[in-house]
Coordinates of C-alpha atoms and ligand atoms in Angstrom, one line a residue:
M1 CA -10.1 -8.1 -23.4
T2 CA -11.8 -4.8 -22.5
D3 CA -10.4 -1.4 -21.4
C4 CA -10.9 -2.5 -17.8
I5 CA -8.5 -3.1 -14.9
V6 CA -9.1 -5.1 -11.7
V7 CA -7.6 -3.6 -8.6
T8 CA -7.4 -5.9 -5.6
G9 CA -7.2 -4.3 -2.2
G10 CA -8.6 -1.1 -3.8
A11 CA -10.5 -0.1 -0.7
G12 CA -7.3 0.1 1.4
F13 CA -4.9 3.0 1.8
I14 CA -2.7 2.8 -1.3
G15 CA -5.3 1.0 -3.5
S16 CA -7.9 3.6 -3.0
N17 CA -5.5 6.4 -3.7
F18 CA -4.5 4.5 -6.9
V19 CA -8.1 4.0 -8.0
L20 CA -8.9 7.7 -7.5
Q21 CA -5.8 8.8 -9.4
W22 CA -6.5 6.2 -12.2
L23 CA -10.1 7.5 -12.7
Q24 CA -8.8 11.0 -12.9
H25 CA -6.0 10.3 -15.5
E26 CA -6.8 7.1 -17.3
G27 CA -9.8 5.8 -19.3
G28 CA -11.8 2.5 -18.9
R29 CA -13.5 0.8 -16.1
V30 CA -12.1 -0.2 -12.7
I31 CA -13.3 -3.2 -10.8
V32 CA -12.2 -3.1 -7.1
L33 CA -11.9 -6.6 -5.6
D34 CA -11.6 -6.2 -1.9
K35 CA -12.4 -8.4 1.1
L36 CA -13.1 -5.3 3.2
T37 CA -11.1 -6.3 6.2
Y38 CA -10.6 -3.8 9.1
A39 CA -8.3 -1.9 6.7
G40 CA -10.7 -1.8 3.7
N41 CA -13.1 1.2 3.7
P42 CA -15.6 1.7 0.8
A43 CA -15.8 5.4 1.9
N44 CA -12.2 5.8 0.7
L45 CA -13.7 5.5 -2.8
G46 CA -16.5 8.0 -2.1
A47 CA -15.0 10.5 -4.6
A48 CA -14.7 7.9 -7.4
D49 CA -16.8 8.2 -10.5
T50 CA -19.5 5.6 -9.8
G51 CA -20.2 5.2 -13.5
R52 CA -16.8 3.8 -14.1
Y53 CA -16.0 1.8 -11.0
E54 CA -17.5 -1.1 -9.2
L55 CA -16.7 -2.6 -5.8
V56 CA -16.9 -6.4 -5.5
C57 CA -16.5 -7.6 -1.9
A58 CA -14.6 -10.9 -2.0
D59 CA -11.4 -12.6 -1.0
I60 CA -8.6 -12.8 -3.6
G61 CA -8.3 -16.4 -2.5
N62 CA -11.9 -17.3 -3.5
R63 CA -11.2 -19.2 -6.7
S64 CA -14.8 -19.4 -8.1
V65 CA -15.6 -15.7 -7.4
V66 CA -12.3 -14.5 -8.9
D67 CA -12.6 -16.8 -11.9
A68 CA -16.1 -15.5 -12.6
L69 CA -15.1 -11.9 -12.2
L70 CA -12.2 -12.2 -14.6
A71 CA -14.4 -14.0 -17.2
Q72 CA -17.1 -11.4 -16.9
H73 CA -15.0 -8.2 -17.0
K74 CA -12.1 -9.4 -19.2
P75 CA -9.6 -7.0 -17.8
R76 CA -6.4 -6.0 -19.6
A77 CA -4.6 -5.9 -16.3
V78 CA -4.9 -7.1 -12.7
L79 CA -3.1 -5.0 -10.1
N80 CA -2.6 -6.7 -6.7
F81 CA -2.6 -4.4 -3.7
A82 CA -4.6 -6.8 -1.5
A83 CA -2.6 -7.8 1.6
E84 CA -2.4 -7.8 5.3
S85 CA 0.0 -4.9 5.7
H86 CA 0.8 -4.0 9.3
V87 CA 4.0 -5.3 10.8
D88 CA 2.8 -5.0 14.4
R89 CA -0.4 -7.0 13.6
S90 CA 1.8 -9.6 11.9
I91 CA 3.8 -10.0 15.2
H92 CA 0.6 -10.5 17.2
G93 CA -1.1 -12.8 14.7
P94 CA 0.9 -14.1 11.7
G95 CA -1.7 -16.6 10.5
E96 CA -3.8 -14.0 8.6
F97 CA -0.6 -12.8 6.8
I98 CA 0.3 -16.3 5.6
Q99 CA -3.3 -16.8 4.6
T100 CA -3.8 -13.7 2.5
N101 CA -0.3 -12.8 1.4
V102 CA 0.8 -16.3 0.5
V103 CA -2.1 -18.8 0.2
A104 CA -4.7 -16.4 -1.3
T105 CA -2.1 -14.7 -3.5
F106 CA -1.2 -18.2 -4.9
S107 CA -4.9 -18.7 -5.6
L108 CA -5.2 -15.3 -7.3
L109 CA -2.2 -16.2 -9.5
E110 CA -3.9 -19.4 -10.5
S111 CA -7.2 -17.5 -11.3
V112 CA -5.2 -15.0 -13.3
R113 CA -3.2 -17.7 -15.1
A114 CA -6.4 -19.6 -16.1
Y115 CA -7.9 -16.3 -17.4
W116 CA -4.8 -15.4 -19.3
L117 CA -4.6 -18.8 -21.0
S118 CA -8.1 -18.3 -22.2
L119 CA -7.2 -15.2 -24.1
P120 CA -6.2 -15.1 -27.8
E121 CA -2.4 -14.8 -28.3
S122 CA -2.3 -11.1 -29.1
E123 CA -4.3 -10.3 -26.0
Q124 CA -2.1 -12.7 -23.9
Q125 CA 0.9 -10.5 -24.9
A126 CA -0.8 -7.3 -23.9
F127 CA -2.1 -8.5 -20.5
R128 CA -0.3 -7.6 -17.3
F129 CA -0.4 -8.8 -13.7
L130 CA 1.2 -6.1 -11.5
H131 CA 2.1 -7.2 -7.9
V132 CA 2.5 -4.4 -5.4
S133 CA 5.2 -5.2 -2.8
T134 CA 7.4 -3.6 -0.3
D135 CA 11.1 -2.7 0.4
E136 CA 10.7 -4.7 3.7
V137 CA 11.4 -7.9 1.8
F138 CA 15.1 -6.9 1.7
G139 CA 15.5 -6.8 5.5
T140 CA 17.4 -4.2 7.4
L141 CA 20.4 -1.9 6.5
G142 CA 23.3 -0.7 8.6
P143 CA 23.9 3.1 8.7
D144 CA 26.5 3.1 5.9
D145 CA 25.0 0.3 3.7
A146 CA 24.0 1.1 0.1
A147 CA 20.3 1.5 -0.5
F148 CA 18.2 -1.5 -1.7
S149 CA 18.5 -2.0 -5.4
E150 CA 16.5 -4.6 -7.5
A151 CA 19.6 -6.9 -7.2
T152 CA 19.6 -6.9 -3.4
S153 CA 19.0 -10.3 -1.9
Y154 CA 15.8 -10.9 0.0
A155 CA 16.2 -11.2 3.8
P156 CA 12.8 -10.5 5.4
N157 CA 12.7 -10.2 9.2
S158 CA 9.0 -9.9 10.2
P159 CA 6.1 -12.2 9.6
Y160 CA 4.7 -9.4 7.4
S161 CA 7.8 -9.1 5.2
A162 CA 8.4 -12.8 5.1
S163 CA 4.8 -13.3 3.7
K164 CA 5.3 -10.5 1.2
A165 CA 8.7 -12.0 0.1
A166 CA 6.9 -15.4 -0.4
S167 CA 4.3 -13.7 -2.6
D168 CA 7.0 -12.0 -4.6
H169 CA 8.7 -15.3 -5.2
L170 CA 5.4 -16.9 -6.3
V171 CA 4.8 -14.0 -8.8
R172 CA 8.4 -14.5 -10.1
A173 CA 7.9 -18.2 -10.5
W174 CA 4.6 -17.8 -12.3
H175 CA 6.4 -15.7 -14.9
H176 CA 9.5 -17.9 -15.2
T177 CA 7.5 -21.2 -15.3
Y178 CA 4.2 -20.4 -17.0
G179 CA 5.1 -17.2 -18.9
L180 CA 2.5 -15.1 -17.1
P181 CA 3.3 -11.4 -17.9
V182 CA 4.1 -10.1 -14.5
L183 CA 5.6 -6.9 -13.1
T184 CA 6.5 -6.4 -9.4
T185 CA 7.1 -3.1 -7.6
N186 CA 8.9 -2.9 -4.2
C187 CA 8.1 0.4 -2.6
S188 CA 9.2 2.2 0.6
N189 CA 6.9 3.5 3.4
N190 CA 4.0 5.5 2.0
Y191 CA 2.1 8.3 3.7
G192 CA -0.8 10.6 2.7
P193 CA -4.6 10.9 2.8
L194 CA -6.8 7.8 3.7
H195 CA -4.0 6.1 5.7
F196 CA -5.5 3.9 8.4
P197 CA -4.7 5.5 11.7
E198 CA -2.7 2.6 13.2
K199 CA 0.4 3.4 11.1
L200 CA 3.0 5.8 12.4
I201 CA 2.1 9.1 10.7
P202 CA -1.7 9.1 10.9
L203 CA -1.5 7.7 14.5
M204 CA 0.7 10.5 15.6
I205 CA -1.5 13.2 14.0
L206 CA -4.7 11.9 15.6
N207 CA -3.2 11.0 19.0
A208 CA -1.7 14.5 19.1
L209 CA -5.0 16.2 18.4
E210 CA -6.7 14.0 21.0
G211 CA -4.2 14.9 23.6
K212 CA -2.9 11.3 23.8
P213 CA 0.7 10.2 24.2
L214 CA 2.8 9.8 21.0
P215 CA 4.3 6.3 21.3
V216 CA 7.8 6.2 19.8
Y217 CA 9.2 2.6 19.7
G218 CA 12.6 2.1 21.2
D219 CA 15.1 4.9 20.7
G220 CA 13.2 6.4 17.7
Q221 CA 16.4 6.3 15.7
Q222 CA 15.0 3.8 13.1
V223 CA 15.1 5.1 9.5
R224 CA 12.4 4.8 6.9
D225 CA 12.4 6.2 3.3
W226 CA 9.0 8.0 3.1
L227 CA 7.1 8.5 -0.2
Y228 CA 3.9 10.4 -0.7
V229 CA 1.2 7.9 -1.7
E230 CA 0.3 9.8 -4.9
D231 CA 3.9 9.5 -6.1
H232 CA 3.8 5.7 -5.5
C233 CA 0.6 5.6 -7.6
T234 CA 2.2 7.5 -10.5
G235 CA 5.1 5.1 -10.3
I236 CA 2.8 2.1 -10.5
R237 CA 1.0 3.6 -13.5
R238 CA 4.4 4.1 -15.2
V239 CA 5.5 0.5 -14.5
L240 CA 2.1 -0.9 -15.8
E241 CA 2.5 1.2 -19.0
S242 CA 6.1 0.7 -19.8
G243 CA 7.8 -1.7 -17.4
R244 CA 9.6 -4.7 -18.8
V245 CA 7.7 -8.0 -18.2
G246 CA 9.2 -10.2 -15.5
E247 CA 11.2 -7.2 -14.0
T248 CA 11.0 -5.8 -10.5
Y249 CA 11.0 -2.0 -9.9
N250 CA 12.1 -0.3 -6.6
I251 CA 10.1 2.8 -5.9
G252 CA 11.2 5.1 -3.1
G253 CA 11.2 8.7 -2.0
C254 CA 14.9 9.3 -1.7
N255 CA 13.8 10.6 1.6
E256 CA 15.3 8.9 4.7
Q257 CA 14.0 10.1 8.0
K258 CA 14.5 8.9 11.6
N259 CA 11.2 8.1 13.2
I260 CA 11.7 10.7 16.0
D261 CA 12.3 13.3 13.3
V262 CA 9.1 12.3 11.5
V263 CA 7.2 12.7 14.8
L264 CA 8.8 16.0 15.6
T265 CA 7.9 17.3 12.1
V266 CA 4.3 16.2 12.5
C267 CA 4.2 18.0 15.9
A268 CA 5.7 21.2 14.4
L269 CA 3.1 21.2 11.6
L270 CA 0.3 20.8 14.1
D271 CA 1.7 23.5 16.3
E272 CA 1.3 25.8 13.2
L273 CA -1.9 24.5 11.7
S274 CA -3.9 23.5 14.8
P275 CA -2.2 24.8 18.0
R276 CA -2.9 23.2 21.4
A277 CA -5.4 25.2 23.4
D278 CA -2.9 25.5 26.3
G279 CA -0.3 27.0 24.0
K280 CA 2.2 24.1 24.7
A281 CA 4.0 22.2 22.0
Y282 CA 2.6 18.9 20.8
S283 CA 6.1 17.4 21.1
E284 CA 5.5 17.4 24.9
Q285 CA 3.2 14.4 24.3
I286 CA 6.0 12.2 22.9
S287 CA 6.5 9.1 25.0
Y288 CA 9.2 6.5 24.3
V289 CA 7.7 3.0 24.6
K290 CA 9.1 -0.6 24.4
D291 CA 10.6 -1.4 21.1
R292 CA 8.9 -3.7 18.4
P293 CA 10.5 -7.2 18.5
G294 CA 12.9 -7.7 15.6
H295 CA 12.5 -4.0 14.6
D296 CA 14.3 -3.3 11.3
R297 CA 16.8 -0.5 11.8
R298 CA 16.9 1.2 8.4
Y299 CA 15.2 1.0 5.0
A300 CA 16.4 2.9 1.9
I301 CA 15.5 2.5 -1.7
D302 CA 17.7 3.1 -4.7
A303 CA 15.1 4.1 -7.3
S304 CA 17.5 4.7 -10.2
R305 CA 15.9 2.0 -12.4
M306 CA 12.5 3.9 -12.1
Q307 CA 14.3 7.1 -13.0
N308 CA 16.6 5.9 -15.7
E309 CA 14.2 3.4 -17.5
L310 CA 10.8 5.0 -16.9
G311 CA 11.6 8.6 -16.3
W312 CA 9.8 8.5 -12.9
R313 CA 10.6 10.6 -9.9
P314 CA 8.6 11.8 -6.9
S315 CA 7.0 15.2 -7.2
E316 CA 6.4 15.8 -3.5
T317 CA 9.2 16.6 -1.0
F318 CA 8.7 15.3 2.5
A319 CA 7.9 18.9 3.6
T320 CA 5.2 19.4 1.0
G321 CA 3.8 15.9 1.3
L322 CA 3.6 15.9 5.1
R323 CA 2.0 19.3 5.1
K324 CA -0.7 18.1 2.7
T325 CA -1.2 15.0 4.8
V326 CA -1.7 16.9 8.1
Q327 CA -4.0 19.3 6.3
W328 CA -6.0 16.4 4.9
Y329 CA -6.5 14.9 8.4
L330 CA -7.5 18.3 9.8
A331 CA -10.0 18.8 6.9
N332 CA -11.6 15.3 7.2
P333 CA -12.8 14.8 10.7
E334 CA -15.8 12.8 9.5
W335 CA -13.6 10.2 7.8
V336 CA -11.5 10.0 10.9
A337 CA -14.5 9.7 13.3
N338 CA -16.0 7.0 11.1
V339 CA -12.8 5.0 11.1
K340 CA -12.1 5.4 14.7
S341 CA -15.7 4.7 15.9
G342 CA -16.0 1.7 13.7
A343 CA -19.1 3.2 12.2
Y344 CA -17.9 2.4 8.8
R345 CA -17.4 -1.2 9.9
D346 CA -21.1 -1.3 10.9
W347 CA -22.0 0.1 7.5
V348 CA -19.8 -2.5 5.8
E349 CA -21.5 -5.2 7.7
K350 CA -25.0 -3.9 6.9
N351 CA -24.3 -3.2 3.2
Y352 CA -21.9 -6.0 2.2
T353 CA -22.5 -9.0 4.4
E354 CA -25.0 -10.5 2.0
R355 CA -22.8 -9.7 -1.0
C356 CA -19.7 -11.4 0.3
Ligands
NAD401 P1 -4.0 -1.6 3.6 O1 -3.9 -2.6 4.8 O2 -4.4 -0.2 3.9 O3 -5.1 -2.2 2.5 C1 -5.1 -3.5 2.2 C2 -6.4 -3.8 1.5 O4 -6.5 -5.2 1.1 C3 -7.7 -3.5 2.3 O5 -8.6 -2.8 1.6 C4 -8.2 -4.9 2.7 O6 -9.6 -5.0 2.9 C5 -7.7 -5.7 1.4 N1 -7.6 -7.2 1.7 C6 -6.9 -7.7 2.7 N2 -6.9 -9.1 2.6 C7 -7.6 -9.4 1.4 C8 -8.0 -10.6 0.8 N3 -7.7 -11.7 1.2 N4 -8.8 -10.4 -0.3 C9 -9.1 -9.2 -0.8 N5 -8.8 -8.1 -0.2 C10 -8.1 -8.1 0.9 O7 -2.6 -1.7 2.9 P2 -1.8 -0.6 2.0 O8 -1.0 0.2 2.9 O9 -2.8 0.1 1.2 O10 -0.9 -1.5 1.2 C11 -1.3 -2.0 -0.1 C12 -0.2 -2.9 -0.7 O11 1.0 -2.1 -0.8 C13 0.1 -4.1 0.2 O12 0.4 -5.2 -0.7 C14 1.4 -3.7 0.9 O13 2.2 -4.8 1.2 C15 2.0 -2.8 -0.1 N6 2.9 -1.7 0.4 C16 2.5 -0.9 1.4 C17 3.3 0.2 1.8 C18 2.9 1.1 2.9 O14 3.7 2.0 3.3 N7 1.6 1.1 3.3 C19 4.6 0.3 1.3 C20 5.0 -0.5 0.2 C21 4.1 -1.6 -0.2
TYD402 P1 4.7 1.6 10.4 O1 3.9 2.8 10.0 O2 4.1 0.6 11.2 O3 5.4 1.1 9.1 P2 6.6 -0.1 9.0 O4 6.7 -0.8 10.3 O5 6.0 -0.9 7.9 O6 7.8 0.6 8.6 O7 5.9 2.1 11.3 C1 6.9 3.0 10.8 C2 8.0 3.2 11.8 O8 7.5 3.8 13.0 C3 8.5 1.8 12.3 O9 10.0 1.9 12.5 C4 7.9 1.6 13.6 C5 7.7 3.0 14.1 N1 6.5 3.2 15.0 C6 6.6 3.8 16.2 O10 7.7 4.2 16.6 N2 5.5 4.0 17.0 C7 4.2 3.6 16.5 O11 3.2 3.7 17.3 C8 4.1 3.0 15.3 C9 2.8 2.5 14.7 C10 5.3 2.8 14.5

């Protein structure tokens, strides 16, 4: 094995933040394996040290490409961020979610298992497959229910969460049956720089600035446990370094917020940092819209295993993290314009079509 890691989905929101953080704090090479769907953007990795990272455009389900990539680079770990990740898209079209999150993840596990079996025994022991998952696999909580722990039963409610739950079960089984050294993390909602603007927080920031309505689903009283993306990435690094093989780790922000309060906080930050020309409050743009079908009411993570076993805790509060996030979107109009215009999609087609 070499001092190299493979990061699947590394051109997406969390994966790219992870790669940038890794290159800043850890040694060795990083191979990003990403299909570059609508959510994958090579520009997210623009700040990466090009001498130490390489982007390979391929599907995690492409057995021959993934087998060859693992044989060539001999990574000490594979971290799987690749997924279809948007609940609303999963409601409109679940097929892609089953394909990537279940079928292609199965194929990736088989590629990784074959590579792992080819290693000498000492290297087999050191190798890790880390699977990045979500708290949504646990379903929904009532207002007074205890937060999700690692012992909470799976009860997914959306096509997205069901497909992620299926992938978590496959990962578990590949450890239990074949001995593959796996780690799984289940994290709450992330926010921060490089977040594709169809998810709640970046959508609200950009719609507000463009004078568009801010669409709040249903009564806006749904609760999510928000974690700044860099804190998620430090948690994943900690699990990779010291997590117990075969275990799952719940990562969360200890920061439950109602959707409407998140939107109001975004509006207040924008009122301060980029006031409307007419002097009115951005909150005037809030518009309640039809609810999401099957909308989970509340998510909350009990992250005590991360704290007690691995000494991890978030370093950003919601106030500091959200301020940084709003400031990042205000400071990066070019990234926003590219993503929104689809210009980067054209570039991806031009630059990568022949490589895929
Ligand atoms: P994202 O949609 O921004 O990025 C996903 C990336 O995976 C994209 O770069 C995309 O091109 C790539 N991809 C998709 N299908 C692929 C395939 N078949 N082969 C190779 N690459 C493929 O998602 P994200 O928000 O960065 O989430 C990353 C992971 O973290 C996902 O597994 C998600 O379930 C999990 N997660 C997300 C959150 C959140 O709040 N965003 C919270 C907890 C867990
Ligand atoms: P989202 O960012 O899609 O994450 P998830 O569904 O995975 O939690 O949505 C976060 C919450 O915000 C969720 O309860 C749905 C809600 N929401 C809205 O109210 N309006 C919107 O336009 C979007 C995209 C989400």
